[in-house]
């Protein structure tokens, strides 16, 4: 913290600097002398060429990022709309070590938790990852007959389970999601993390764990379905292209979770005739979903 | 050195000009006249304008030249004494719905400037007037509060039209705003709260919050500046003092004292409907939006739904397993109607149900007996939203967020839609926040909708505060100068918001003239094409005055004109002729009107001196029993009028410009007849009823649009002569021996015998980058357009290329034994098209020529017994008096074999020859739209109130 203090002392007299925010592990975790320190400096609105510097202070590397105030606020307030994004996790643990602007305290206070309205959307995104790892694990154990590699995918799924669990409680999560979830609910994490980390699982155990993923998602299906049902509530057929465009995502990531909801009978999986290019004569069928209600 | 006082043209050989040399006086008004096709335009436009323009462009850098298309050098030995040249033609401007009179005259730019400098805003809650403030002034004023005061900046939130609150909130969140106040209560978009869609709330957005410190001023300024673009250029913010009360008088002169709103600095683009952030959200600034027209969803009302009554993109009965099949079958069972009943026999409530849905009531989905497999939807209950709602929501989705990779392409949906005035902005094109800004109590749209004299008078009355009086009076001065020019030139009846695509070529030409005068340049050379077109005799003097004004400020004006008044007013007259086409191209007469009159060989002189004239018909046709009756016509300025148009006679609709002639005939009569007869996908102008359509077999509008855009289309192909000529050639023994079919003689047929090097064009166009494209005669066919072997086939000694090179006159003699061809050619010749080459490319025909070719086509195919209505809008365009007689003869011929003709015309010689007149007026614009007089020309001439009647008296 000495390095941070001496950095703050230096910029205190700079009227362009509005706040110094310590992010990353220093703000909440144990650090050692090899750690660098992530710092965001909020500056007066202005156009600058370089937004990132590596500063040396008291022998410690400070990774400093500059953020003009208005842009920073807009970024922070919108971050939640993408559902507990990395930005929120990154700044939720941040520490405001110096500021000339009191309103920033409120800002940081607000992002310490995920808003109730943002929880379902965030959970939906993590569930999409979780279902992706589930599918991979199932493939490697059943089709490829390689339980060890399937176990590796289960471990990857563990982080998604941990993040979903935290998200459902409104807690922003980052790289330490598994540790946090372990302290909160070790029994939940056992089959996904503690067991696969401690020994080699049999094929039956792997299939049972996969089944537990299904159970876990089914238990929380009311939260997961909420944004989907809301989006499909106009009862128009929505193709994957429209879904991706609406949710600013790409590829088939969300189709896993839409398929899951369709399997559970909440929505209907259908298809729509499209042309690949505006001039194409041939038609193909694109996956689409419909809420029948 | 003496100053050159003439423009000298020597050896002009462009088109039909015969090595013509002529001198045109500079700084004078010169009229070039002559019969149609005599070479007037070739001299004025191709030689004088073309050369002037080319030389001017020659002087610019090669870099700039490579970016503009270059002009061809005119075929002329020399042109001396040219100055910068501007052509004011009658071409209609673009069809962009965003182009208005205000935008083309640049007056809108000045109005925007006026509003951004002198506009007064209003508090969105109570209408308290707000003066605009720069971000720095707002920040400075806030900074005057005691230190440690907490201030919050907010902005009003408007629900997006036609969308729910969630949609508006989703948009705000994406822009980076999370905290709102709904009816004064905090509302975070990250939390889950529902709003009642049916209620309206006061919603404000929290932009930022500050605790005032010594150095807050700069960041405050920057925050306000940053907020505007991030909020789509919202111009109203609210400054709320949170800690304690604001000192008394804090909002005085700063914002609304009750609601604390302040108007931010405005820029001209805040009032431009072409800036997405200022334009209305629904129509995006077009003033019109698309709605589904149920009429277009039914293609065959006499058929049943299961036999294809509906458009097949809505329901295709051949797809028996479709979702739609299940839906319609289930609806028919639930609401007890049959899919086999002809559509027009279905009761109204069922038709309503199909178009507008079950209003949310669920319908049980049943598997139809004709389906081959069970649809997944079967057994579930679903409401049906109606075809209209479904298509509209698809269209909205497409406009807002979908891509071309979507299944429904816009064309499919758009096919069923028509343009209607935008329901959100009501045609004002701007966001409603912008319309709250006023000057003199009126917003920019209200000013744009005023007629020009009214707007001019309004601007006179405005008074402004001391601080911006100088700036504003300069802007208003500019606007008024431009408005007066438009009024002086006779365009008093239009408004700035009038769409450019709705004004005629003549009106557009006059607008361009007025912008030229306002430029106050001198030493220019203006070339104009028939500026009298579209003008009532009463107004033609205004145009002559404007031309003289252009001359008097030191310019040379060259006018191509047939109008006798303009000719008489000219300083110098050049007549080209004597005949059209190959018979023309010579200077027949030169000098003042008196000199021309003395010239025996001059057709213009004969009419000028009164030696020749178009006679008044000795007897008018009697009106029969048949009428077309229009009731309650209200389109544009029409004043809910009822009128009967007699059929079987030659009717002429007259009235000063802007009196509502085109609205009545083109917008209401023609469109409604088209709809009645063919179910055309158009919307007729506003009226109650049209009776009498059943008396007619067809309605044909003979307008001046080009007959073809393909360089291979020509009069012979349009009239249908060429098919017969091809057949003639294919039937020649030589051709039969070689196995040629008629198709092989086509210029468009790639595998035929046309020259493949030039693909039948006869010329090769070489693109020379920054030099003009060069057209060279095709080296393979030597300009004959056909390959050598085909040219060996001869009919009466002429090859097919020789025939295409013939004029109509020559062909008439050549084909005298061929009844069909002779008939068609004779009609073309009678219409004064004798000079036209059969193979002349359609792209080179003038509007008037195209109209006459169309008329010839109609005349050639008429059959006895049918009753068609022919509508012609100003058919005298481009016609010399001697040609007008030919036109009238043709129109008489149409009427005499039992058809009806309606002509919209200003030309007195046509008006006096009509059987029945309908005179609209008395004035243009809001003072027009009434029927002033009806009856024979003699009857109308007696009506005092009729301007047309007054002028008629002088010719009858």
PDB file of C-alpha atoms in Angstrom, chain B residues 36-222:
ATOM      1  CA  UNK B  36     -40.322  20.803 -82.364  1.00  0.00           C
ATOM      2  CA  UNK B  37     -37.218  18.848 -83.306  1.00  0.00           C
ATOM      3  CA  UNK B  38     -35.703  21.706 -85.296  1.00  0.00           C
ATOM      4  CA  UNK B  39     -32.500  21.772 -83.258  1.00  0.00           C
ATOM      5  CA  UNK B  40     -33.186  24.465 -80.632  1.00  0.00           C
ATOM      6  CA  UNK B  41     -32.048  22.340 -77.735  1.00  0.00           C
ATOM      7  CA  UNK B  42     -29.052  21.085 -79.677  1.00  0.00           C
ATOM      8  CA  UNK B  43     -27.887  24.665 -80.077  1.00  0.00           C
ATOM      9  CA  UNK B  44     -28.744  25.913 -76.616  1.00  0.00           C
ATOM     10  CA  UNK B  45     -27.900  22.916 -74.486  1.00  0.00           C
ATOM     11  CA  UNK B  46     -25.489  20.708 -76.419  1.00  0.00           C
ATOM     12  CA  UNK B  47     -23.432  23.459 -78.015  1.00  0.00           C
ATOM     13  CA  UNK B  48     -23.601  26.539 -75.780  1.00  0.00           C
ATOM     14  CA  UNK B  49     -24.167  24.976 -72.383  1.00  0.00           C
ATOM     15  CA  UNK B  50     -22.128  21.857 -73.178  1.00  0.00           C
ATOM     16  CA  UNK B  51     -19.111  23.808 -74.380  1.00  0.00           C
ATOM     17  CA  UNK B  52     -19.274  26.328 -71.537  1.00  0.00           C
ATOM     18  CA  UNK B  53     -19.508  23.603 -68.954  1.00  0.00           C
ATOM     19  CA  UNK B  54     -16.778  21.499 -70.544  1.00  0.00           C
ATOM     20  CA  UNK B  55     -14.331  24.375 -70.699  1.00  0.00           C
ATOM     21  CA  UNK B  56     -15.056  25.368 -67.155  1.00  0.00           C
ATOM     22  CA  UNK B  57     -14.467  21.815 -65.952  1.00  0.00           C
ATOM     23  CA  UNK B  58     -11.295  21.654 -68.024  1.00  0.00           C
ATOM     24  CA  UNK B  59      -9.769  24.233 -65.744  1.00  0.00           C
ATOM     25  CA  UNK B  60     -10.039  22.149 -62.595  1.00  0.00           C
ATOM     26  CA  UNK B  61      -7.332  19.766 -61.347  1.00  0.00           C
ATOM     27  CA  UNK B  62      -6.963  16.256 -62.731  1.00  0.00           C
ATOM     28  CA  UNK B  63      -7.653  14.908 -59.259  1.00  0.00           C
ATOM     29  CA  UNK B  64     -11.041  16.607 -59.127  1.00  0.00           C
ATOM     30  CA  UNK B  65     -11.748  15.682 -62.733  1.00  0.00           C
ATOM     31  CA  UNK B  66     -11.303  11.986 -62.012  1.00  0.00           C
ATOM     32  CA  UNK B  67     -14.177  12.262 -59.559  1.00  0.00           C
ATOM     33  CA  UNK B  68     -16.774  13.831 -61.795  1.00  0.00           C
ATOM     34  CA  UNK B  69     -18.125  12.577 -65.058  1.00  0.00           C
ATOM     35  CA  UNK B  70     -16.718  14.531 -67.909  1.00  0.00           C
ATOM     36  CA  UNK B  71     -18.631  16.061 -70.754  1.00  0.00           C
ATOM     37  CA  UNK B  72     -18.327  15.298 -74.398  1.00  0.00           C
ATOM     38  CA  UNK B  73     -16.975  17.933 -76.684  1.00  0.00           C
ATOM     39  CA  UNK B  74     -19.774  19.405 -78.756  1.00  0.00           C
ATOM     40  CA  UNK B  75     -19.562  19.123 -82.525  1.00  0.00           C
ATOM     41  CA  UNK B  76     -18.771  22.748 -83.247  1.00  0.00           C
ATOM     42  CA  UNK B  77     -15.852  24.532 -84.869  1.00  0.00           C
ATOM     43  CA  UNK B  78     -15.627  27.306 -82.315  1.00  0.00           C
ATOM     44  CA  UNK B  79     -17.594  29.083 -79.623  1.00  0.00           C
ATOM     45  CA  UNK B  80     -16.211  32.416 -78.493  1.00  0.00           C
ATOM     46  CA  UNK B  81     -17.359  34.767 -75.773  1.00  0.00           C
ATOM     47  CA  UNK B  82     -18.613  32.144 -73.320  1.00  0.00           C
ATOM     48  CA  UNK B  83     -18.816  32.828 -69.614  1.00  0.00           C
ATOM     49  CA  UNK B  84     -19.593  30.445 -66.728  1.00  0.00           C
ATOM     50  CA  UNK B  85     -22.814  28.798 -67.718  1.00  0.00           C
ATOM     51  CA  UNK B  86     -25.712  27.446 -65.710  1.00  0.00           C
ATOM     52  CA  UNK B  87     -28.573  25.471 -67.225  1.00  0.00           C
ATOM     53  CA  UNK B  88     -31.967  25.761 -65.603  1.00  0.00           C
ATOM     54  CA  UNK B  89     -33.803  22.786 -67.009  1.00  0.00           C
ATOM     55  CA  UNK B  90     -37.161  21.297 -66.195  1.00  0.00           C
ATOM     56  CA  UNK B  91     -35.835  18.056 -64.882  1.00  0.00           C
ATOM     57  CA  UNK B  92     -37.700  17.029 -61.818  1.00  0.00           C
ATOM     58  CA  UNK B  93     -35.440  16.797 -58.837  1.00  0.00           C
ATOM     59  CA  UNK B  94     -34.801  13.554 -57.024  1.00  0.00           C
ATOM     60  CA  UNK B  95     -37.526  11.359 -55.642  1.00  0.00           C
ATOM     61  CA  UNK B  96     -36.114  11.358 -52.150  1.00  0.00           C
ATOM     62  CA  UNK B  97     -39.030  11.858 -49.768  1.00  0.00           C
ATOM     63  CA  UNK B  98     -36.733  13.915 -47.525  1.00  0.00           C
ATOM     64  CA  UNK B  99     -36.224  16.572 -50.150  1.00  0.00           C
ATOM     65  CA  UNK B 100     -38.595  19.506 -49.676  1.00  0.00           C
ATOM     66  CA  UNK B 101     -38.963  22.987 -51.116  1.00  0.00           C
ATOM     67  CA  UNK B 102     -37.219  24.199 -47.970  1.00  0.00           C
ATOM     68  CA  UNK B 103     -34.220  21.944 -48.450  1.00  0.00           C
ATOM     69  CA  UNK B 104     -33.760  22.541 -52.171  1.00  0.00           C
ATOM     70  CA  UNK B 105     -33.946  26.309 -51.735  1.00  0.00           C
ATOM     71  CA  UNK B 106     -31.656  26.194 -48.667  1.00  0.00           C
ATOM     72  CA  UNK B 107     -34.269  28.220 -46.765  1.00  0.00           C
ATOM     73  CA  UNK B 108     -34.519  25.382 -44.242  1.00  0.00           C
ATOM     74  CA  UNK B 109     -30.829  25.851 -43.438  1.00  0.00           C
ATOM     75  CA  UNK B 110     -31.528  29.457 -42.495  1.00  0.00           C
ATOM     76  CA  UNK B 111     -34.653  28.551 -40.553  1.00  0.00           C
ATOM     77  CA  UNK B 112     -32.649  26.013 -38.573  1.00  0.00           C
ATOM     78  CA  UNK B 113     -30.092  28.667 -37.857  1.00  0.00           C
ATOM     79  CA  UNK B 114     -32.883  30.993 -36.748  1.00  0.00           C
ATOM     80  CA  UNK B 115     -34.265  28.416 -34.345  1.00  0.00           C
ATOM     81  CA  UNK B 116     -30.877  27.480 -32.948  1.00  0.00           C
ATOM     82  CA  UNK B 117     -30.039  31.109 -32.220  1.00  0.00           C
ATOM     83  CA  UNK B 118     -33.384  32.641 -31.300  1.00  0.00           C
ATOM     84  CA  UNK B 119     -35.534  29.628 -30.404  1.00  0.00           C
ATOM     85  CA  UNK B 120     -37.337  29.678 -27.074  1.00  0.00           C
ATOM     86  CA  UNK B 121     -37.836  26.327 -25.401  1.00  0.00           C
ATOM     87  CA  UNK B 122     -40.468  25.381 -22.899  1.00  0.00           C
ATOM     88  CA  UNK B 123     -40.600  23.466 -19.676  1.00  0.00           C
ATOM     89  CA  UNK B 124     -41.935  19.988 -20.570  1.00  0.00           C
ATOM     90  CA  UNK B 125     -44.218  20.122 -17.528  1.00  0.00           C
ATOM     91  CA  UNK B 126     -45.752  23.587 -17.510  1.00  0.00           C
ATOM     92  CA  UNK B 127     -44.634  25.262 -20.726  1.00  0.00           C
ATOM     93  CA  UNK B 128     -42.663  27.984 -18.950  1.00  0.00           C
ATOM     94  CA  UNK B 129     -40.490  29.687 -21.575  1.00  0.00           C
ATOM     95  CA  UNK B 130     -36.814  28.728 -21.413  1.00  0.00           C
ATOM     96  CA  UNK B 131     -33.874  30.603 -22.876  1.00  0.00           C
ATOM     97  CA  UNK B 132     -31.023  28.514 -24.144  1.00  0.00           C
ATOM     98  CA  UNK B 133     -27.757  28.387 -22.215  1.00  0.00           C
ATOM     99  CA  UNK B 134     -24.384  27.010 -23.118  1.00  0.00           C
ATOM    100  CA  UNK B 135     -23.011  24.181 -21.007  1.00  0.00           C
ATOM    101  CA  UNK B 136     -20.408  26.583 -19.610  1.00  0.00           C
ATOM    102  CA  UNK B 137     -23.051  29.097 -18.518  1.00  0.00           C
ATOM    103  CA  UNK B 138     -25.111  26.375 -16.859  1.00  0.00           C
ATOM    104  CA  UNK B 139     -22.009  25.106 -15.049  1.00  0.00           C
ATOM    105  CA  UNK B 140     -21.033  28.619 -14.040  1.00  0.00           C
ATOM    106  CA  UNK B 141     -24.475  29.295 -12.634  1.00  0.00           C
ATOM    107  CA  UNK B 142     -24.430  26.026 -10.674  1.00  0.00           C
ATOM    108  CA  UNK B 143     -20.948  26.845  -9.395  1.00  0.00           C
ATOM    109  CA  UNK B 144     -22.325  30.029  -7.859  1.00  0.00           C
ATOM    110  CA  UNK B 145     -24.063  27.852  -5.245  1.00  0.00           C
ATOM    111  CA  UNK B 146     -22.292  27.467  -1.894  1.00  0.00           C
ATOM    112  CA  UNK B 147     -19.556  24.832  -1.722  1.00  0.00           C
ATOM    113  CA  UNK B 148     -20.556  21.313  -0.579  1.00  0.00           C
ATOM    114  CA  UNK B 149     -24.027  21.792  -2.104  1.00  0.00           C
ATOM    115  CA  UNK B 150     -25.169  18.548  -3.742  1.00  0.00           C
ATOM    116  CA  UNK B 151     -26.566  19.052  -7.217  1.00  0.00           C
ATOM    117  CA  UNK B 152     -28.137  16.447  -9.469  1.00  0.00           C
ATOM    118  CA  UNK B 153     -28.398  16.729 -13.237  1.00  0.00           C
ATOM    119  CA  UNK B 154     -31.412  15.017 -14.723  1.00  0.00           C
ATOM    120  CA  UNK B 155     -33.098  14.713 -18.086  1.00  0.00           C
ATOM    121  CA  UNK B 156     -36.737  14.018 -18.989  1.00  0.00           C
ATOM    122  CA  UNK B 157     -37.414  10.539 -20.392  1.00  0.00           C
ATOM    123  CA  UNK B 158     -39.946  10.084 -23.191  1.00  0.00           C
ATOM    124  CA  UNK B 159     -41.460   6.674 -23.778  1.00  0.00           C
ATOM    125  CA  UNK B 160     -40.641   5.459 -27.278  1.00  0.00           C
ATOM    126  CA  UNK B 161     -43.780   5.593 -29.420  1.00  0.00           C
ATOM    127  CA  UNK B 162     -45.517   2.284 -29.953  1.00  0.00           C
ATOM    128  CA  UNK B 163     -43.179   0.428 -27.579  1.00  0.00           C
ATOM    129  CA  UNK B 164     -43.477  -0.631 -23.972  1.00  0.00           C
ATOM    130  CA  UNK B 165     -41.548   0.872 -21.070  1.00  0.00           C
ATOM    131  CA  UNK B 166     -39.085  -2.023 -21.126  1.00  0.00           C
ATOM    132  CA  UNK B 167     -38.015  -1.113 -24.622  1.00  0.00           C
ATOM    133  CA  UNK B 168     -37.338   2.497 -23.613  1.00  0.00           C
ATOM    134  CA  UNK B 169     -35.486   1.349 -20.485  1.00  0.00           C
ATOM    135  CA  UNK B 170     -33.428  -1.199 -22.408  1.00  0.00           C
ATOM    136  CA  UNK B 171     -32.307   1.616 -24.702  1.00  0.00           C
ATOM    137  CA  UNK B 172     -31.352   3.857 -21.771  1.00  0.00           C
ATOM    138  CA  UNK B 173     -29.412   1.092 -20.091  1.00  0.00           C
ATOM    139  CA  UNK B 174     -27.443   0.434 -23.249  1.00  0.00           C
ATOM    140  CA  UNK B 175     -26.450   4.072 -23.298  1.00  0.00           C
ATOM    141  CA  UNK B 176     -25.131   3.751 -19.781  1.00  0.00           C
ATOM    142  CA  UNK B 177     -27.918   5.092 -17.589  1.00  0.00           C
ATOM    143  CA  UNK B 178     -29.187   3.012 -14.718  1.00  0.00           C
ATOM    144  CA  UNK B 179     -30.826   5.389 -12.275  1.00  0.00           C
ATOM    145  CA  UNK B 180     -34.214   6.951 -12.906  1.00  0.00           C
ATOM    146  CA  UNK B 181     -36.864   8.762 -10.954  1.00  0.00           C
ATOM    147  CA  UNK B 182     -40.382   7.570 -11.664  1.00  0.00           C
ATOM    148  CA  UNK B 183     -42.965   9.983 -10.316  1.00  0.00           C
ATOM    149  CA  UNK B 184     -40.221  11.282  -8.051  1.00  0.00           C
ATOM    150  CA  UNK B 185     -39.281   7.867  -6.635  1.00  0.00           C
ATOM    151  CA  UNK B 186     -35.848   6.293  -7.252  1.00  0.00           C
ATOM    152  CA  UNK B 187     -36.006   3.550  -9.846  1.00  0.00           C
ATOM    153  CA  UNK B 188     -32.941   1.487 -10.710  1.00  0.00           C
ATOM    154  CA  UNK B 189     -32.904  -0.325 -14.023  1.00  0.00           C
ATOM    155  CA  UNK B 190     -30.788  -3.053 -12.415  1.00  0.00           C
ATOM    156  CA  UNK B 191     -33.643  -3.874 -10.062  1.00  0.00           C
ATOM    157  CA  UNK B 192     -36.874  -5.538 -11.100  1.00  0.00           C
ATOM    158  CA  UNK B 193     -39.894  -3.266 -11.023  1.00  0.00           C
ATOM    159  CA  UNK B 194     -42.905  -3.304 -13.272  1.00  0.00           C
ATOM    160  CA  UNK B 195     -44.649  -0.242 -14.637  1.00  0.00           C
ATOM    161  CA  UNK B 196     -48.249  -0.237 -15.751  1.00  0.00           C
ATOM    162  CA  UNK B 197     -48.172   0.125 -19.530  1.00  0.00           C
ATOM    163  CA  UNK B 198     -51.523   1.806 -19.627  1.00  0.00           C
ATOM    164  CA  UNK B 199     -50.494   4.605 -17.273  1.00  0.00           C
ATOM    165  CA  UNK B 200     -48.239   7.507 -18.010  1.00  0.00           C
ATOM    166  CA  UNK B 201     -45.531   8.428 -15.539  1.00  0.00           C
ATOM    167  CA  UNK B 202     -43.222  11.360 -15.020  1.00  0.00           C
ATOM    168  CA  UNK B 203     -39.896   9.745 -15.702  1.00  0.00           C
ATOM    169  CA  UNK B 204     -36.576  11.458 -15.232  1.00  0.00           C
ATOM    170  CA  UNK B 205     -33.133  10.115 -15.693  1.00  0.00           C
ATOM    171  CA  UNK B 206     -30.252  10.854 -13.340  1.00  0.00           C
ATOM    172  CA  UNK B 207     -27.336  11.969 -15.463  1.00  0.00           C
ATOM    173  CA  UNK B 208     -24.947  12.716 -12.637  1.00  0.00           C
ATOM    174  CA  UNK B 209     -24.593  14.022  -9.133  1.00  0.00           C
ATOM    175  CA  UNK B 210     -21.987  16.478  -7.825  1.00  0.00           C
ATOM    176  CA  UNK B 211     -20.931  17.820  -4.480  1.00  0.00           C
ATOM    177  CA  UNK B 212     -19.723  21.267  -5.378  1.00  0.00           C
ATOM    178  CA  UNK B 213     -16.055  21.914  -4.726  1.00  0.00           C
ATOM    179  CA  UNK B 214     -13.718  24.688  -5.782  1.00  0.00           C
ATOM    180  CA  UNK B 215     -12.736  22.983  -8.988  1.00  0.00           C
ATOM    181  CA  UNK B 216     -16.090  21.454 -10.017  1.00  0.00           C
ATOM    182  CA  UNK B 217     -16.771  23.972 -12.770  1.00  0.00           C
ATOM    183  CA  UNK B 218     -14.790  22.359 -15.579  1.00  0.00           C
ATOM    184  CA  UNK B 219     -16.005  18.816 -14.931  1.00  0.00           C
ATOM    185  CA  UNK B 220     -19.578  20.100 -14.652  1.00  0.00           C
ATOM    186  CA  UNK B 221     -19.276  21.739 -18.053  1.00  0.00           C
ATOM    187  CA  UNK B 222     -17.809  18.587 -19.528  1.00  0.00           C
TER     188      UNK B 222
END
